[in-house]
mmCIF file of N, CA and C in Angstrom:
data_model
loop_
_atom_site.group_PDB
_atom_site.id
_atom_site.type_symbol
_atom_site.label_atom_id
_atom_site.label_comp_id
_atom_site.label_asym_id
_atom_site.label_seq_id
_atom_site.Cartn_x
_atom_site.Cartn_y
_atom_site.Cartn_z
ATOM 1 N N MET A 94 101.979 103.110 107.592
ATOM 2 C CA MET A 94 101.249 102.991 106.352
ATOM 3 C C MET A 94 100.316 101.786 106.444
ATOM 4 N N LYS A 95 99.078 101.977 106.086
ATOM 5 C CA LYS A 95 98.091 100.908 106.128
ATOM 6 C C LYS A 95 97.892 100.360 104.723
ATOM 7 N N ILE A 96 98.154 99.087 104.558
ATOM 8 C CA ILE A 96 97.991 98.411 103.275
ATOM 9 C C ILE A 96 96.832 97.433 103.415
ATOM 10 N N SER A 97 95.863 97.539 102.503
ATOM 11 C CA SER A 97 94.701 96.659 102.556
ATOM 12 C C SER A 97 95.092 95.224 102.187
ATOM 13 N N THR A 98 94.183 94.307 102.446
ATOM 14 C CA THR A 98 94.428 92.908 102.099
ATOM 15 C C THR A 98 94.662 92.759 100.599
ATOM 16 N N ALA A 99 93.837 93.423 99.790
ATOM 17 C CA ALA A 99 94.000 93.341 98.329
ATOM 18 C C ALA A 99 95.337 93.947 97.899
ATOM 19 N N GLU A 100 95.686 95.078 98.469
ATOM 20 C CA GLU A 100 96.965 95.710 98.131
ATOM 21 C C GLU A 100 98.134 94.821 98.531
ATOM 22 N N SER A 101 97.978 94.081 99.612
ATOM 23 C CA SER A 101 99.077 93.217 100.056
ATOM 24 C C SER A 101 99.342 92.089 99.071
ATOM 25 N N VAL A 102 98.335 91.689 98.300
ATOM 26 C CA VAL A 102 98.535 90.667 97.270
ATOM 27 C C VAL A 102 99.480 91.202 96.191
ATOM 28 N N VAL A 103 99.283 92.460 95.797
ATOM 29 C CA VAL A 103 100.173 93.100 94.822
ATOM 30 C C VAL A 103 101.571 93.235 95.415
ATOM 31 N N MET A 104 101.636 93.635 96.681
ATOM 32 C CA MET A 104 102.936 93.775 97.338
ATOM 33 C C MET A 104 103.677 92.439 97.368
ATOM 34 N N GLU A 105 102.983 91.364 97.671
ATOM 35 C CA GLU A 105 103.622 90.041 97.715
ATOM 36 C C GLU A 105 104.234 89.702 96.362
ATOM 37 N N ALA A 106 103.522 90.011 95.283
ATOM 38 C CA ALA A 106 104.062 89.749 93.943
ATOM 39 C C ALA A 106 105.338 90.544 93.720
ATOM 40 N N LEU A 107 105.352 91.792 94.173
ATOM 41 C CA LEU A 107 106.533 92.630 93.991
ATOM 42 C C LEU A 107 107.667 92.222 94.920
ATOM 43 N N TRP A 108 107.357 91.761 96.101
ATOM 44 C CA TRP A 108 108.410 91.284 97.007
ATOM 45 C C TRP A 108 109.064 90.018 96.461
ATOM 46 N N LYS A 109 108.296 89.198 95.779
ATOM 47 C CA LYS A 109 108.843 87.966 95.208
ATOM 48 C C LYS A 109 109.767 88.253 94.036
ATOM 49 N N ARG A 110 109.351 89.225 93.202
ATOM 50 C CA ARG A 110 110.111 89.503 91.985
ATOM 51 C C ARG A 110 109.813 90.932 91.547
ATOM 52 N N SER A 111 110.825 91.728 91.459
ATOM 53 C CA SER A 111 110.636 93.101 90.996
ATOM 54 C C SER A 111 111.928 93.582 90.354
ATOM 55 N N PRO A 112 111.865 94.564 89.500
ATOM 56 C CA PRO A 112 110.668 95.339 89.175
ATOM 57 C C PRO A 112 109.762 94.572 88.207
ATOM 58 N N LEU A 113 108.480 94.948 88.216
ATOM 59 C CA LEU A 113 107.499 94.357 87.319
ATOM 60 C C LEU A 113 106.713 95.457 86.614
ATOM 61 N N THR A 114 106.302 95.185 85.395
ATOM 62 C CA THR A 114 105.393 96.085 84.690
ATOM 63 C C THR A 114 103.979 95.849 85.219
ATOM 64 N N SER A 115 103.074 96.763 84.913
ATOM 65 C CA SER A 115 101.686 96.561 85.342
ATOM 66 C C SER A 115 101.119 95.298 84.690
ATOM 67 N N GLU A 116 101.517 95.030 83.447
ATOM 68 C CA GLU A 116 101.034 93.825 82.765
ATOM 69 C C GLU A 116 101.499 92.556 83.493
ATOM 70 N N ALA A 117 102.741 92.568 83.953
ATOM 71 C CA ALA A 117 103.261 91.411 84.691
ATOM 72 C C ALA A 117 102.547 91.252 86.026
ATOM 73 N N ILE A 118 102.260 92.370 86.690
ATOM 74 C CA ILE A 118 101.528 92.304 87.962
ATOM 75 C C ILE A 118 100.129 91.756 87.718
ATOM 76 N N ILE A 119 99.481 92.245 86.667
ATOM 77 C CA ILE A 119 98.132 91.760 86.323
ATOM 78 C C ILE A 119 98.179 90.258 86.064
ATOM 79 N N GLY A 120 99.182 89.816 85.331
ATOM 80 C CA GLY A 120 99.331 88.389 85.055
ATOM 81 C C GLY A 120 99.589 87.566 86.302
ATOM 82 N N GLU A 121 100.318 88.146 87.227
ATOM 83 C CA GLU A 121 100.685 87.444 88.461
ATOM 84 C C GLU A 121 99.514 87.326 89.431
ATOM 85 N N VAL A 122 98.751 88.401 89.596
ATOM 86 C CA VAL A 122 97.712 88.408 90.640
ATOM 87 C C VAL A 122 96.286 88.500 90.120
ATOM 88 N N GLY A 123 96.105 89.011 88.901
ATOM 89 C CA GLY A 123 94.756 89.250 88.401
ATOM 90 C C GLY A 123 93.900 88.006 88.308
ATOM 91 N N GLU A 124 94.335 87.067 87.496
ATOM 92 C CA GLU A 124 93.540 85.862 87.282
ATOM 93 C C GLU A 124 93.353 85.034 88.555
ATOM 94 N N PRO A 125 94.426 84.764 89.316
ATOM 95 C CA PRO A 125 94.226 83.971 90.539
ATOM 96 C C PRO A 125 93.232 84.601 91.519
ATOM 97 N N GLN A 126 93.160 85.930 91.525
ATOM 98 C CA GLN A 126 92.250 86.608 92.444
ATOM 99 C C GLN A 126 90.884 86.890 91.812
ATOM 100 N N GLY A 127 90.771 86.664 90.507
ATOM 101 C CA GLY A 127 89.535 86.985 89.811
ATOM 102 C C GLY A 127 89.362 88.482 89.598
ATOM 103 N N TRP A 128 90.490 89.204 89.522
ATOM 104 C CA TRP A 128 90.471 90.654 89.363
ATOM 105 C C TRP A 128 90.650 91.033 87.901
ATOM 106 N N THR A 129 89.974 92.117 87.512
ATOM 107 C CA THR A 129 90.145 92.646 86.168
ATOM 108 C C THR A 129 91.421 93.482 86.108
ATOM 109 N N GLU A 130 91.815 93.826 84.891
ATOM 110 C CA GLU A 130 92.975 94.698 84.699
ATOM 111 C C GLU A 130 92.769 96.017 85.435
ATOM 112 N N GLY A 131 91.559 96.554 85.342
ATOM 113 C CA GLY A 131 91.254 97.822 86.005
ATOM 114 C C GLY A 131 91.415 97.750 87.510
ATOM 115 N N THR A 132 90.997 96.645 88.100
ATOM 116 C CA THR A 132 91.120 96.475 89.554
ATOM 117 C C THR A 132 92.586 96.494 89.968
ATOM 118 N N VAL A 133 93.411 95.758 89.245
ATOM 119 C CA VAL A 133 94.833 95.700 89.581
ATOM 120 C C VAL A 133 95.473 97.076 89.411
ATOM 121 N N LYS A 134 95.096 97.790 88.357
ATOM 122 C CA LYS A 134 95.662 99.127 88.143
ATOM 123 C C LYS A 134 95.245 100.099 89.241
ATOM 124 N N VAL A 135 94.032 99.967 89.753
ATOM 125 C CA VAL A 135 93.595 100.796 90.885
ATOM 126 C C VAL A 135 94.444 100.479 92.112
ATOM 127 N N LEU A 136 94.708 99.201 92.359
ATOM 128 C CA LEU A 136 95.534 98.808 93.504
ATOM 129 C C LEU A 136 96.948 99.366 93.364
ATOM 130 N N ILE A 137 97.502 99.306 92.157
ATOM 131 C CA ILE A 137 98.833 99.870 91.909
ATOM 132 C C ILE A 137 98.818 101.366 92.190
ATOM 133 N N SER A 138 97.792 102.041 91.722
ATOM 134 C CA SER A 138 97.667 103.488 91.939
ATOM 135 C C SER A 138 97.597 103.823 93.423
ATOM 136 N N ARG A 139 96.815 103.063 94.156
ATOM 137 C CA ARG A 139 96.706 103.295 95.614
ATOM 138 C C ARG A 139 98.052 103.103 96.304
ATOM 139 N N LEU A 140 98.771 102.054 95.899
ATOM 140 C CA LEU A 140 100.076 101.792 96.513
ATOM 141 C C LEU A 140 101.083 102.884 96.177
ATOM 142 N N LEU A 141 100.983 103.440 94.977
ATOM 143 C CA LEU A 141 101.850 104.559 94.610
ATOM 144 C C LEU A 141 101.545 105.780 95.473
ATOM 145 N N LYS A 142 100.266 106.068 95.674
ATOM 146 C CA LYS A 142 99.866 107.214 96.499
ATOM 147 C C LYS A 142 100.339 107.051 97.946
ATOM 148 N N LYS A 143 100.328 105.830 98.423
ATOM 149 C CA LYS A 143 100.779 105.553 99.790
ATOM 150 C C LYS A 143 102.293 105.493 99.893
ATOM 151 N N LYS A 144 102.956 105.558 98.743
ATOM 152 C CA LYS A 144 104.416 105.456 98.659
ATOM 153 C C LYS A 144 104.929 104.096 99.140
ATOM 154 N N ALA A 145 104.078 103.073 98.953
ATOM 155 C CA ALA A 145 104.481 101.709 99.283
ATOM 156 C C ALA A 145 105.273 101.090 98.140
ATOM 157 N N ILE A 146 105.048 101.622 96.918
ATOM 158 C CA ILE A 146 105.790 101.171 95.750
ATOM 159 C C ILE A 146 106.302 102.392 94.982
ATOM 160 N N THR A 147 107.271 102.136 94.120
ATOM 161 C CA THR A 147 107.804 103.192 93.261
ATOM 162 C C THR A 147 107.588 102.798 91.805
ATOM 163 N N ALA A 148 107.581 103.800 90.942
ATOM 164 C CA ALA A 148 107.442 103.571 89.505
ATOM 165 C C ALA A 148 108.601 104.247 88.800
ATOM 166 N N THR A 149 109.280 103.501 87.960
ATOM 167 C CA THR A 149 110.397 104.016 87.187
ATOM 168 C C THR A 149 110.050 103.891 85.710
ATOM 169 N N ALA A 150 110.159 104.994 84.975
ATOM 170 C CA ALA A 150 109.861 104.967 83.545
ATOM 171 C C ALA A 150 110.855 104.069 82.825
ATOM 172 N N ASP A 151 110.326 103.256 81.921
ATOM 173 C CA ASP A 151 111.136 102.372 81.088
ATOM 174 C C ASP A 151 110.531 102.426 79.682
ATOM 175 N N GLY A 152 110.934 103.436 78.939
ATOM 176 C CA GLY A 152 110.324 103.654 77.635
ATOM 177 C C GLY A 152 108.900 104.158 77.819
ATOM 178 N N ARG A 153 107.954 103.461 77.209
ATOM 179 C CA ARG A 153 106.545 103.865 77.316
ATOM 180 C C ARG A 153 105.814 103.156 78.448
ATOM 181 N N ARG A 154 106.524 102.446 79.256
ATOM 182 C CA ARG A 154 105.893 101.723 80.370
ATOM 183 C C ARG A 154 106.597 102.078 81.664
ATOM 184 N N TYR A 155 106.038 101.608 82.759
ATOM 185 C CA TYR A 155 106.650 101.815 84.074
ATOM 186 C C TYR A 155 106.999 100.468 84.686
ATOM 187 N N LEU A 156 108.067 100.488 85.446
ATOM 188 C CA LEU A 156 108.477 99.321 86.228
ATOM 189 C C LEU A 156 108.206 99.639 87.689
ATOM 190 N N TYR A 157 107.507 98.738 88.359
ATOM 191 C CA TYR A 157 107.109 98.946 89.751
ATOM 192 C C TYR A 157 107.955 98.088 90.683
ATOM 193 N N SER A 158 108.334 98.695 91.801
ATOM 194 C CA SER A 158 109.139 98.012 92.819
ATOM 195 C C SER A 158 108.610 98.388 94.193
ATOM 196 N N PRO A 159 108.789 97.510 95.174
ATOM 197 C CA PRO A 159 108.375 97.866 96.531
ATOM 198 C C PRO A 159 109.280 98.957 97.096
ATOM 199 N N ALA A 160 108.679 99.891 97.816
ATOM 200 C CA ALA A 160 109.450 100.949 98.474
ATOM 201 C C ALA A 160 109.708 100.591 99.929
ATOM 202 N N ILE A 161 109.028 99.559 100.404
ATOM 203 C CA ILE A 161 109.239 99.069 101.769
ATOM 204 C C ILE A 161 109.539 97.576 101.686
ATOM 205 N N SER A 162 110.334 97.101 102.612
ATOM 206 C CA SER A 162 110.666 95.677 102.619
ATOM 207 C C SER A 162 109.520 94.883 103.237
ATOM 208 N N ARG A 163 109.447 93.630 102.876
ATOM 209 C CA ARG A 163 108.422 92.761 103.456
ATOM 210 C C ARG A 163 108.632 92.656 104.967
ATOM 211 N N GLN A 164 109.882 92.587 105.361
ATOM 212 C CA GLN A 164 110.200 92.471 106.783
ATOM 213 C C GLN A 164 109.687 93.685 107.557
ATOM 214 N N ALA A 165 109.893 94.883 107.023
ATOM 215 C CA ALA A 165 109.422 96.099 107.693
ATOM 216 C C ALA A 165 107.898 96.123 107.758
ATOM 217 N N TYR A 166 107.245 95.688 106.685
ATOM 218 C CA TYR A 166 105.786 95.647 106.658
ATOM 219 C C TYR A 166 105.245 94.655 107.690
ATOM 220 N N VAL A 167 105.819 93.456 107.708
ATOM 221 C CA VAL A 167 105.370 92.436 108.654
ATOM 222 C C VAL A 167 105.591 92.909 110.093
ATOM 223 N N GLN A 168 106.728 93.541 110.355
ATOM 224 C CA GLN A 168 107.013 94.066 111.696
ATOM 225 C C GLN A 168 105.967 95.087 112.110
ATOM 226 N N SER A 169 105.645 95.997 111.208
ATOM 227 C CA SER A 169 104.665 97.043 111.500
ATOM 228 C C SER A 169 103.274 96.454 111.734
ATOM 229 N N GLU A 170 102.868 95.543 110.870
ATOM 230 C CA GLU A 170 101.551 94.919 111.008
ATOM 231 C C GLU A 170 101.470 94.084 112.283
ATOM 232 N N SER A 171 102.536 93.359 112.588
ATOM 233 C CA SER A 171 102.555 92.530 113.797
ATOM 234 C C SER A 171 102.450 93.392 115.047
ATOM 235 N N GLN A 172 103.217 94.471 115.071
ATOM 236 C CA GLN A 172 103.175 95.358 116.230
ATOM 237 C C GLN A 172 101.805 96.004 116.352
ATOM 238 N N GLY A 173 101.218 96.378 115.226
ATOM 239 C CA GLY A 173 99.876 96.965 115.245
ATOM 240 C C GLY A 173 98.854 95.999 115.813
ATOM 241 N N LEU A 174 98.942 94.735 115.427
ATOM 242 C CA LEU A 174 98.039 93.712 115.958
ATOM 243 C C LEU A 174 98.223 93.562 117.467
ATOM 244 N N LEU A 175 99.465 93.463 117.889
ATOM 245 C CA LEU A 175 99.736 93.335 119.321
ATOM 246 C C LEU A 175 99.227 94.542 120.090
ATOM 247 N N ASP A 176 99.461 95.738 119.556
ATOM 248 C CA ASP A 176 99.018 96.957 120.229
ATOM 249 C C ASP A 176 97.498 97.022 120.332
ATOM 250 N N ARG A 177 96.807 96.704 119.228
ATOM 251 C CA ARG A 177 95.346 96.819 119.197
ATOM 252 C C ARG A 177 94.657 95.776 120.067
ATOM 253 N N LEU A 178 95.147 94.547 120.038
ATOM 254 C CA LEU A 178 94.411 93.458 120.673
ATOM 255 C C LEU A 178 95.001 92.938 121.977
ATOM 256 N N PHE A 179 96.295 93.177 122.190
ATOM 257 C CA PHE A 179 96.948 92.550 123.337
ATOM 258 C C PHE A 179 97.806 93.523 124.128
ATOM 259 N N ASP A 180 97.462 94.787 124.083
ATOM 260 C CA ASP A 180 98.158 95.817 124.851
ATOM 261 C C ASP A 180 99.668 95.804 124.596
ATOM 262 N N GLY A 181 100.031 95.443 123.346
ATOM 263 C CA GLY A 181 101.438 95.465 122.963
ATOM 264 C C GLY A 181 102.256 94.291 123.451
ATOM 265 N N ARG A 182 101.599 93.291 124.027
ATOM 266 C CA ARG A 182 102.329 92.163 124.624
ATOM 267 C C ARG A 182 102.147 90.885 123.810
ATOM 268 N N LEU A 183 103.216 90.137 123.667
ATOM 269 C CA LEU A 183 103.203 88.907 122.885
ATOM 270 C C LEU A 183 102.625 87.714 123.651
ATOM 271 N N ALA A 184 102.930 87.622 124.933
ATOM 272 C CA ALA A 184 102.494 86.455 125.715
ATOM 273 C C ALA A 184 100.973 86.261 125.665
ATOM 274 N N PRO A 185 100.149 87.314 125.800
ATOM 275 C CA PRO A 185 98.697 87.096 125.704
ATOM 276 C C PRO A 185 98.255 86.569 124.331
ATOM 277 N N LEU A 186 98.952 86.962 123.275
ATOM 278 C CA LEU A 186 98.624 86.444 121.941
ATOM 279 C C LEU A 186 98.898 84.946 121.888
ATOM 280 N N VAL A 187 100.058 84.529 122.350
ATOM 281 C CA VAL A 187 100.411 83.107 122.337
ATOM 282 C C VAL A 187 99.439 82.322 123.217
ATOM 283 N N SER A 188 99.079 82.888 124.357
ATOM 284 C CA SER A 188 98.113 82.244 125.243
ATOM 285 C C SER A 188 96.768 82.087 124.543
ATOM 286 N N HIS A 189 96.342 83.129 123.850
ATOM 287 C CA HIS A 189 95.078 83.080 123.111
ATOM 288 C C HIS A 189 95.110 81.974 122.055
ATOM 289 N N LEU A 190 96.201 81.877 121.327
ATOM 290 C CA LEU A 190 96.323 80.851 120.295
ATOM 291 C C LEU A 190 96.353 79.452 120.898
ATOM 292 N N SER A 191 97.012 79.301 122.031
ATOM 293 C CA SER A 191 97.097 77.980 122.647
ATOM 294 C C SER A 191 95.751 77.560 123.241
ATOM 295 N N ASP A 192 94.957 78.520 123.714
ATOM 296 C CA ASP A 192 93.636 78.199 124.264
ATOM 297 C C ASP A 192 92.715 77.624 123.194
ATOM 298 N N GLY A 193 92.879 78.052 121.984
ATOM 299 C CA GLY A 193 92.029 77.569 120.901
ATOM 300 C C GLY A 193 92.624 76.406 120.145
ATOM 301 N N ASP A 194 93.634 75.750 120.699
ATOM 302 C CA ASP A 194 94.307 74.633 120.035
ATOM 303 C C ASP A 194 94.767 75.006 118.623
ATOM 304 N N LYS A 195 95.235 76.235 118.469
ATOM 305 C CA LYS A 195 95.679 76.716 117.162
ATOM 306 C C LYS A 195 97.182 76.490 116.950
ATOM 307 N N LEU A 196 97.886 76.080 117.986
ATOM 308 C CA LEU A 196 99.325 75.844 117.865
ATOM 309 C C LEU A 196 99.572 74.372 117.553
ATOM 310 N N SER A 197 100.272 74.125 116.444
ATOM 311 C CA SER A 197 100.625 72.757 116.084
ATOM 312 C C SER A 197 101.823 72.318 116.918
ATOM 313 N N ASP A 198 102.136 71.046 116.861
ATOM 314 C CA ASP A 198 103.320 70.545 117.559
ATOM 315 C C ASP A 198 104.576 71.243 117.035
ATOM 316 N N GLN A 199 104.600 71.501 115.733
ATOM 317 C CA GLN A 199 105.749 72.201 115.145
ATOM 318 C C GLN A 199 105.821 73.631 115.682
ATOM 319 N N ASP A 200 104.675 74.318 115.789
ATOM 320 C CA ASP A 200 104.664 75.678 116.346
ATOM 321 C C ASP A 200 105.229 75.682 117.767
ATOM 322 N N ILE A 201 104.810 74.718 118.562
ATOM 323 C CA ILE A 201 105.256 74.643 119.950
ATOM 324 C C ILE A 201 106.765 74.387 120.006
ATOM 325 N N ALA A 202 107.248 73.491 119.169
ATOM 326 C CA ALA A 202 108.689 73.205 119.134
ATOM 327 C C ALA A 202 109.475 74.446 118.727
ATOM 328 N N GLU A 203 108.967 75.184 117.738
ATOM 329 C CA GLU A 203 109.653 76.393 117.289
ATOM 330 C C GLU A 203 109.637 77.469 118.370
ATOM 331 N N LEU A 204 108.535 77.597 119.091
ATOM 332 C CA LEU A 204 108.461 78.573 120.189
ATOM 333 C C LEU A 204 109.435 78.202 121.307
ATOM 334 N N LYS A 205 109.503 76.924 121.633
ATOM 335 C CA LYS A 205 110.445 76.477 122.662
ATOM 336 C C LYS A 205 111.880 76.790 122.250
ATOM 337 N N ALA A 206 112.202 76.519 120.983
ATOM 338 C CA ALA A 206 113.562 76.785 120.492
ATOM 339 C C ALA A 206 113.846 78.295 120.526
ATOM 340 N N LEU A 207 112.870 79.104 120.196
ATOM 341 C CA LEU A 207 113.044 80.547 120.223
ATOM 342 C C LEU A 207 113.260 81.049 121.647
ATOM 343 N N ILE A 208 112.485 80.550 122.574
ATOM 344 C CA ILE A 208 112.637 80.945 123.978
ATOM 345 C C ILE A 208 114.009 80.526 124.484
ATOM 346 N N GLU A 209 114.442 79.322 124.109
ATOM 347 C CA GLU A 209 115.769 78.840 124.499
ATOM 348 C C GLU A 209 116.854 79.782 123.947
ATOM 349 N N LYS A 210 116.707 80.160 122.686
ATOM 350 C CA LYS A 210 117.688 81.038 122.042
ATOM 351 C C LYS A 210 117.714 82.419 122.695
ATOM 352 N N ILE A 211 116.538 82.949 122.999
ATOM 353 C CA ILE A 211 116.456 84.290 123.627
ATOM 354 C C ILE A 211 117.034 84.259 125.035
ATOM 355 N N GLY A 212 116.847 83.142 125.726
ATOM 356 C CA GLY A 212 117.323 83.026 127.106
ATOM 357 C C GLY A 212 118.819 82.934 127.252
ATOM 358 N N LYS A 213 119.522 82.728 126.162
ATOM 359 C CA LYS A 213 120.988 82.572 126.226
ATOM 360 C C LYS A 213 121.688 83.889 126.253
#
């Protein structure tokens, strides 16, 4: 499932706290993004069509919840990035980031700790 950047903002709100009404989603993401109520409702509609979120009737309103976990989404997006740009391999991505001085000292320490953990 492909989720646009704008749709991912709505998803982040739902991953943080759900279920939410459309009004709550609008309040959470509309103003910070400079989006109108209509824009947010279009994004909700798109996510429903993609089955990324679910809607449960609650009286005269609907409560929206994510249908996919953030972890599953991040895994899918990460793998897609690796497949598209680095032939499915992680090492070339890390090499690319290190060539551009994009890795902080903390990033390097965390990578070393991860490699140590995987090697055990």
